[in-house]
Coordinates of C-alpha atoms in Angstrom, one line a residue:
X1 CA -59.7 57.7 -144.3
X2 CA -58.4 61.0 -142.9
X3 CA -56.2 61.0 -139.8
X4 CA -54.4 63.6 -137.7
X5 CA -50.8 62.7 -137.0
X6 CA -49.4 64.2 -133.7
X7 CA -45.6 63.8 -133.9
X8 CA -42.3 65.6 -134.4
X9 CA -41.5 65.5 -138.1
X10 CA -38.4 66.2 -140.2
X11 CA -36.3 68.4 -140.4
X12 CA -36.3 67.8 -136.6
X13 CA -33.3 65.5 -136.0
X14 CA -34.4 62.7 -133.8
X15 CA -35.4 59.1 -134.2
X16 CA -39.1 59.6 -133.6
X17 CA -39.3 62.4 -136.2
X18 CA -37.7 60.1 -138.7
X19 CA -40.1 57.4 -137.8
X20 CA -43.1 59.6 -138.1
X21 CA -42.0 61.0 -141.4
X22 CA -41.6 57.6 -143.0
X23 CA -45.0 56.4 -141.5
X24 CA -46.7 59.5 -142.9
X25 CA -45.4 59.0 -146.5
X26 CA -46.2 55.2 -146.4
X27 CA -49.8 55.9 -145.2
X28 CA -50.3 58.6 -147.9
X29 CA -49.1 56.0 -150.5
X30 CA -52.0 53.8 -149.4
X31 CA -54.5 56.7 -149.9
X32 CA -54.8 57.8 -146.3
X33 CA -55.0 61.6 -145.9
X34 CA -52.7 62.7 -143.2
X35 CA -53.0 66.1 -141.4
X36 CA -50.4 67.3 -139.0
X37 CA -52.1 69.9 -136.7
X38 CA -49.2 70.1 -134.3
X39 CA -46.5 70.9 -136.9
X40 CA -44.5 73.9 -135.8
X41 CA -45.3 73.9 -132.1
X42 CA -42.2 72.0 -131.1
X43 CA -42.2 70.3 -127.7
X44 CA -44.4 73.0 -126.1
X45 CA -47.4 71.4 -124.2
X46 CA -49.2 74.7 -123.8
X47 CA -48.9 75.5 -127.5
X48 CA -50.1 71.9 -128.3
X49 CA -53.2 72.4 -126.1
X50 CA -53.8 75.7 -127.8
X51 CA -53.5 74.1 -131.3
X52 CA -56.0 71.5 -130.3
X53 CA -58.4 74.2 -129.3
X54 CA -57.9 76.2 -132.5
X55 CA -57.6 73.4 -135.1
X56 CA -60.5 72.2 -137.3
X57 CA -61.2 68.6 -136.4
X58 CA -64.1 68.2 -138.8
X59 CA -63.7 65.2 -141.0
X60 CA -60.9 63.6 -138.9
X61 CA -61.6 59.9 -138.6
X62 CA -58.8 59.1 -136.1
X63 CA -55.9 60.8 -134.3
X64 CA -52.6 58.9 -134.1
X65 CA -49.7 60.1 -132.0
X66 CA -46.0 59.2 -131.7
X67 CA -45.1 59.4 -128.0
X68 CA -41.6 59.2 -126.5
X69 CA -38.2 60.7 -126.6
X70 CA -38.8 62.9 -123.6
X71 CA -41.5 64.9 -125.5
X72 CA -44.7 66.1 -123.8
X73 CA -46.5 68.0 -126.5
X74 CA -48.2 65.0 -128.0
X75 CA -49.2 63.6 -124.6
X76 CA -51.0 66.8 -123.6
X77 CA -52.6 67.2 -127.0
X78 CA -54.1 63.7 -126.6
X79 CA -55.4 64.6 -123.1
X80 CA -57.0 67.7 -124.5
X81 CA -58.5 65.8 -127.4
X82 CA -60.0 63.2 -125.1
X83 CA -61.5 65.8 -122.9
X84 CA -63.1 67.5 -125.9
X85 CA -64.1 64.5 -128.0
X86 CA -65.2 61.5 -125.9
X87 CA -65.8 59.2 -128.9
X88 CA -62.9 60.2 -131.2
X89 CA -60.6 57.2 -131.9
X90 CA -57.2 57.9 -130.4
X91 CA -54.2 55.7 -131.1
X92 CA -50.5 56.1 -130.4
X93 CA -47.1 54.4 -130.9
X94 CA -45.4 54.3 -127.5
X95 CA -41.7 54.4 -128.2
X96 CA -40.5 54.2 -124.6
X97 CA -42.6 51.7 -122.7
X98 CA -43.3 50.8 -119.9
X99 CA -44.3 54.5 -119.5
X100 CA -45.8 57.0 -121.8
X101 CA -43.8 60.2 -121.0
X102 CA -41.9 59.4 -117.7
X103 CA -42.1 63.0 -116.4
X104 CA -44.6 65.8 -115.7
X105 CA -44.8 69.1 -117.5
X106 CA -44.5 70.9 -114.2
X107 CA -43.7 69.8 -110.7
X108 CA -46.4 70.7 -108.1
X109 CA -45.6 73.1 -105.3
X110 CA -43.6 72.8 -103.1
X111 CA -41.6 70.3 -105.1
X112 CA -41.2 72.9 -107.9
X113 CA -39.0 74.9 -105.6
X114 CA -36.5 72.0 -105.4
X115 CA -36.2 72.0 -109.2
X116 CA -34.2 75.3 -109.0
X117 CA -31.7 74.0 -106.5
X118 CA -28.5 72.0 -106.9
X119 CA -28.4 68.3 -107.7
X120 CA -29.6 65.9 -106.4
X121 CA -32.6 67.9 -105.1
X122 CA -34.2 68.3 -108.6
X123 CA -33.9 64.5 -109.1
X124 CA -35.4 63.9 -105.6
X125 CA -38.3 66.2 -106.5
X126 CA -39.0 64.2 -109.8
X127 CA -39.1 60.9 -107.9
X128 CA -41.4 62.4 -105.2
X129 CA -43.8 63.7 -107.9
X130 CA -43.7 60.4 -109.9
X131 CA -46.9 58.9 -108.4
X132 CA -48.8 61.9 -109.8
X133 CA -47.1 61.5 -113.2
X134 CA -47.9 57.8 -113.3
X135 CA -51.5 58.5 -112.4
X136 CA -51.9 60.9 -115.3
X137 CA -50.2 58.5 -117.7
X138 CA -52.5 55.7 -116.6
X139 CA -55.5 57.9 -116.9
X140 CA -54.8 58.8 -120.5
X141 CA -53.6 55.3 -121.5
X142 CA -56.9 53.7 -120.3
X143 CA -58.8 56.2 -122.4
X144 CA -56.9 55.4 -125.6
X145 CA -58.5 53.2 -128.3
X146 CA -55.2 51.4 -129.2
X147 CA -51.6 51.6 -128.0
X148 CA -48.9 50.3 -130.3
X149 CA -45.4 49.2 -129.2
X150 CA -42.5 48.1 -131.4
X151 CA -41.8 44.9 -129.5
X152 CA -43.7 42.2 -127.6
X153 CA -41.5 42.9 -124.5
X154 CA -42.4 46.5 -124.6
X155 CA -46.1 45.6 -125.1
X156 CA -46.2 43.4 -122.0
X157 CA -44.5 46.0 -119.8
X158 CA -46.7 48.8 -121.0
X159 CA -49.9 46.8 -120.5
X160 CA -48.9 45.7 -117.0
X161 CA -47.7 49.1 -115.8
X162 CA -50.6 51.1 -117.2
X163 CA -53.2 48.5 -116.3
X164 CA -54.6 48.1 -119.8
X165 CA -56.9 45.7 -121.4
X166 CA -55.4 43.3 -124.0
X167 CA -57.9 44.6 -126.6
X168 CA -56.2 48.0 -126.4
X169 CA -52.7 46.6 -127.2
X170 CA -50.9 46.0 -130.6
X171 CA -47.4 45.2 -131.7
X172 CA -46.1 46.6 -135.0
X173 CA -42.3 46.3 -135.4
X174 CA -40.3 49.3 -136.5
X175 CA -40.6 49.9 -140.2
X176 CA -37.7 49.8 -142.6
X177 CA -36.9 51.6 -145.9
X178 CA -36.6 49.2 -148.8
X179 CA -32.8 49.2 -149.2
X180 CA -31.2 47.4 -152.1
X181 CA -29.1 44.5 -150.8
X182 CA -25.3 44.7 -151.0
X183 CA -22.9 41.9 -150.3
X184 CA -20.6 42.1 -147.3
X185 CA -17.1 43.6 -147.9
X186 CA -14.2 41.2 -147.8
X187 CA -14.0 39.8 -144.3
X188 CA -10.5 41.2 -143.6
X189 CA -10.2 43.7 -142.1
X190 CA -13.4 43.2 -140.1
X191 CA -15.3 46.5 -140.2
X192 CA -17.4 47.3 -137.1
X193 CA -19.8 50.3 -137.0
X194 CA -21.4 52.3 -134.2
X195 CA -24.3 54.2 -135.7
X196 CA -26.7 56.6 -134.0
X197 CA -26.8 59.9 -132.3
X198 CA -23.5 60.4 -130.5
X199 CA -24.0 61.6 -126.9
X200 CA -23.6 60.5 -123.4
X201 CA -25.4 57.4 -122.2
X202 CA -25.0 55.3 -125.4
X203 CA -22.2 53.2 -123.9
X204 CA -19.7 54.3 -126.5
X205 CA -17.0 54.3 -123.9
X206 CA -17.6 50.6 -123.3
X207 CA -17.1 49.8 -126.9
X208 CA -13.8 51.7 -127.0
X209 CA -12.6 49.9 -123.8
X210 CA -13.6 46.5 -125.3
X211 CA -11.7 47.3 -128.5
X212 CA -8.6 48.3 -126.5
X213 CA -8.8 45.1 -124.5
X214 CA -9.2 43.0 -127.6
X215 CA -6.1 44.3 -129.4
X216 CA -4.1 44.2 -126.1
X217 CA -5.0 40.6 -125.5
X218 CA -4.6 39.6 -129.1
X219 CA -2.1 41.9 -130.8
X220 CA -2.4 40.0 -134.0
X221 CA -6.0 41.4 -134.4
X222 CA -4.7 45.0 -134.7
X223 CA -4.4 44.7 -138.5
X224 CA -7.7 42.8 -138.8
X225 CA -10.3 45.0 -137.2
X226 CA -11.5 48.5 -137.7
X227 CA -14.3 50.6 -136.0
X228 CA -16.2 53.6 -137.4
X229 CA -18.2 55.9 -135.1
X230 CA -21.0 57.4 -137.3
X231 CA -24.1 59.4 -136.7
X232 CA -25.6 62.7 -135.5
X233 CA -23.6 65.1 -133.4
X234 CA -26.1 67.9 -132.7
X235 CA -24.6 70.5 -130.3
X236 CA -27.4 70.1 -127.7
X237 CA -26.6 66.5 -127.5
X238 CA -22.8 66.5 -128.0
X239 CA -22.1 69.3 -125.6
X240 CA -22.9 69.6 -121.9
X241 CA -21.7 71.0 -118.6
X242 CA -18.5 69.0 -118.8
X243 CA -17.7 70.2 -122.3
X244 CA -17.6 68.6 -125.7
X245 CA -18.4 64.9 -125.6
X246 CA -16.9 64.3 -129.0
X247 CA -13.6 65.7 -127.8
X248 CA -13.7 63.6 -124.7
X249 CA -14.2 60.5 -126.9
X250 CA -11.2 61.6 -129.1
X251 CA -9.1 62.0 -126.0
X252 CA -10.1 58.5 -124.8
X253 CA -9.2 57.0 -128.2
X254 CA -5.8 58.6 -128.0
X255 CA -5.2 57.5 -124.4
X256 CA -6.2 53.9 -125.3
X257 CA -3.9 53.9 -128.4
X258 CA -6.7 53.3 -130.8
X259 CA -6.3 56.2 -133.2
X260 CA -5.2 54.0 -136.1
X261 CA -8.2 51.7 -135.6
X262 CA -11.0 54.2 -135.5
X263 CA -12.6 56.4 -138.1
X264 CA -15.4 59.0 -137.9
X265 CA -18.4 59.7 -140.1
X266 CA -20.4 62.4 -138.4
X267 CA -23.8 63.9 -139.4
X268 CA -24.4 61.4 -142.2
X269 CA -26.9 62.7 -144.8
X270 CA -30.0 60.5 -144.9
X271 CA -29.3 59.4 -148.4
X272 CA -25.8 58.2 -147.5
X273 CA -26.9 56.1 -144.4
X274 CA -27.3 52.8 -146.3
X275 CA -23.9 53.0 -148.1
X276 CA -22.2 53.8 -144.7
X277 CA -23.9 50.9 -143.0
X278 CA -23.4 48.4 -145.9
X279 CA -19.6 49.3 -146.1
X280 CA -19.3 47.5 -142.7
X281 CA -19.8 43.9 -141.5
X282 CA -21.5 44.4 -138.2
X283 CA -23.1 47.2 -136.2
X284 CA -22.3 47.4 -132.5
X285 CA -24.7 49.1 -130.1
X286 CA -23.4 49.1 -126.5
X287 CA -26.3 51.0 -125.0
X288 CA -26.7 51.3 -121.2
X289 CA -30.0 51.9 -119.5
X290 CA -30.2 55.1 -117.5
X291 CA -29.7 54.5 -113.8
X292 CA -32.0 57.5 -113.1
X293 CA -34.8 56.0 -115.2
X294 CA -34.6 52.7 -113.4
X295 CA -36.0 54.4 -110.3
X296 CA -39.1 55.2 -112.3
X297 CA -39.5 52.0 -114.3
X298 CA -38.2 49.7 -117.1
X299 CA -37.3 51.3 -120.4
X300 CA -38.3 48.7 -123.0
X301 CA -38.1 50.6 -126.3
X302 CA -36.0 49.7 -129.3
X303 CA -33.7 51.6 -131.6
X304 CA -33.8 53.3 -134.9
X305 CA -30.2 52.3 -135.5
X306 CA -31.2 48.6 -135.0
X307 CA -33.9 49.2 -137.7
X308 CA -31.3 50.6 -140.1
X309 CA -29.1 47.5 -139.6
X310 CA -32.0 45.3 -140.4
X311 CA -33.0 47.3 -143.4
X312 CA -29.4 47.3 -144.8
X313 CA -29.0 43.5 -144.2
X314 CA -26.3 43.8 -141.5
X315 CA -26.1 41.9 -138.2
X316 CA -25.6 43.5 -134.8
X317 CA -23.7 43.0 -131.5
X318 CA -25.8 44.8 -128.9
X319 CA -26.3 45.0 -125.2
X320 CA -29.4 43.6 -123.6
X321 CA -30.7 47.1 -122.8
X322 CA -34.3 48.1 -123.7
X323 CA -35.9 45.4 -125.9
X324 CA -32.8 44.7 -127.9
X325 CA -32.8 41.0 -126.8
X326 CA -36.0 40.5 -128.7
X327 CA -34.9 42.4 -131.7
X328 CA -31.7 40.3 -132.0
X329 CA -33.5 36.9 -131.4
X330 CA -33.9 36.1 -135.0
X331 CA -30.4 34.9 -135.7
X332 CA -29.3 38.4 -136.8
X333 CA -26.7 39.1 -134.1
X334 CA -25.5 38.6 -130.6
X335 CA -26.5 40.0 -127.2
X336 CA -24.2 40.7 -124.2
X337 CA -25.1 42.0 -120.7
X338 CA -25.1 45.8 -120.7
X339 CA -22.2 47.5 -119.0
X340 CA -20.0 44.4 -119.0
X341 CA -17.0 45.3 -121.0
X342 CA -15.5 41.9 -120.6
X343 CA -18.5 40.3 -122.2
X344 CA -18.4 42.7 -125.1
X345 CA -14.7 42.0 -125.6
X346 CA -15.5 38.3 -125.8
X347 CA -18.3 38.9 -128.3
X348 CA -15.9 40.9 -130.5
X349 CA -13.2 38.2 -130.1
X350 CA -15.7 35.5 -131.2
X351 CA -16.6 37.5 -134.3
X352 CA -12.9 38.0 -135.2
X353 CA -12.2 34.3 -134.7
X354 CA -15.3 33.3 -136.9
X355 CA -15.9 36.3 -139.2
X356 CA -18.3 34.1 -141.3
X357 CA -20.8 34.7 -138.4
X358 CA -21.2 38.2 -139.9
X359 CA -22.5 36.6 -143.1
X360 CA -25.0 34.4 -141.3
X361 CA -26.3 37.4 -139.3
X362 CA -26.5 39.5 -142.5
X363 CA -28.6 36.9 -144.2
X364 CA -31.1 36.8 -141.4
X365 CA -31.2 40.6 -141.1
X366 CA -32.0 40.9 -144.8
X367 CA -34.9 38.5 -144.5
X368 CA -36.2 40.4 -141.5
X369 CA -35.8 43.7 -143.3
X370 CA -37.9 42.5 -146.2
X371 CA -40.7 41.6 -143.8
X372 CA -40.6 45.1 -142.2
X373 CA -40.6 47.5 -145.1
X374 CA -42.6 50.7 -144.5
X375 CA -45.2 49.8 -147.2
X376 CA -46.1 46.6 -145.2
X377 CA -45.8 48.4 -141.9
X378 CA -48.2 51.1 -143.1
X379 CA -50.7 48.4 -144.1
X380 CA -50.6 47.1 -140.6
X381 CA -51.3 50.5 -139.2
X382 CA -54.1 51.1 -141.7
X383 CA -55.8 47.9 -140.6
X384 CA -55.3 48.9 -136.9
X385 CA -56.9 52.4 -137.7
X386 CA -59.9 50.8 -139.4
X387 CA -60.5 48.5 -136.4
X388 CA -60.1 51.4 -134.0
X389 CA -62.7 53.4 -135.9
X390 CA -65.1 50.4 -135.7
X391 CA -64.6 50.1 -132.0
X392 CA -65.6 53.7 -131.5
X393 CA -68.7 53.7 -133.8

């Protein structure tokens, strides 16, 4: 089988590029030939359409795309392919259900004029144009052979919002690298880890506030708990109109009197990620859903950081944002209501009072990780591709 993979790929630094890179290598290990016709176009819809027009599609059995993360290139490449090849099997992993892309490439006139004005007028223009965006998403979704989500919750939301047939849907959980198991460190001090790209909207402020409240309410815990903030800090994510986000976090840490409890491990090389995660007991992901996106729909994706925790055999405390509730329903952690700092503080307090919970969560995570290694995940995709080709014969 020869497929075309439409996706960002390493060295691009984002979760979907990492995912696509691992999937590609795992499929090639099964003997699938993988071509990447969009490589080098970046997130440029016009360049993607041009590449579709110029590329040689002879011998391609199926096209698979990775859609999400605010990217539009893959979406428009799929639209161009469907217009050109009515019978070519098209499949995609949708990373941010219940929508495909959530925004248009360009706003129609006269709304496009608002995009150049001061906030909130550009946001108003986006909302007013959303019915057109949703129509285009539904149009493509209904022409796809198969759409894959990483969770059942995301699958249900995507099917309902796009108006899809059950036969078009599939769930394949996020793949994991095969990480050698490593026992938990000694349970004192309790080592907590935030891991992921460090930028606004991840709820990191909630975690800092919860930790401050924890040691204020129970001063005896100050010597028994530590937190590491680890992950990517790309300038385009860590800097914005209000300045350096990293420096804002450091200032907040100083103001809360947490400097002695918090360490940093920024821009972790890929080969060091497992050792960083396994040096801790529990990962904490305090994500908040975007209030802006709530106007447009429900974001029911999952997290590459959650996948890393599973692969490394570590439990998680996470908010109920996205589809995290489903991902931590296997006895591998605890969920709290997003944005509720008091609830997060209580979850941390329970873990400190019963640190053996970390071991139980780790055991369940390790089992789940073995079930989701990329080699098995690629086999599920390979089977899905074969069925998709049979449907379009």
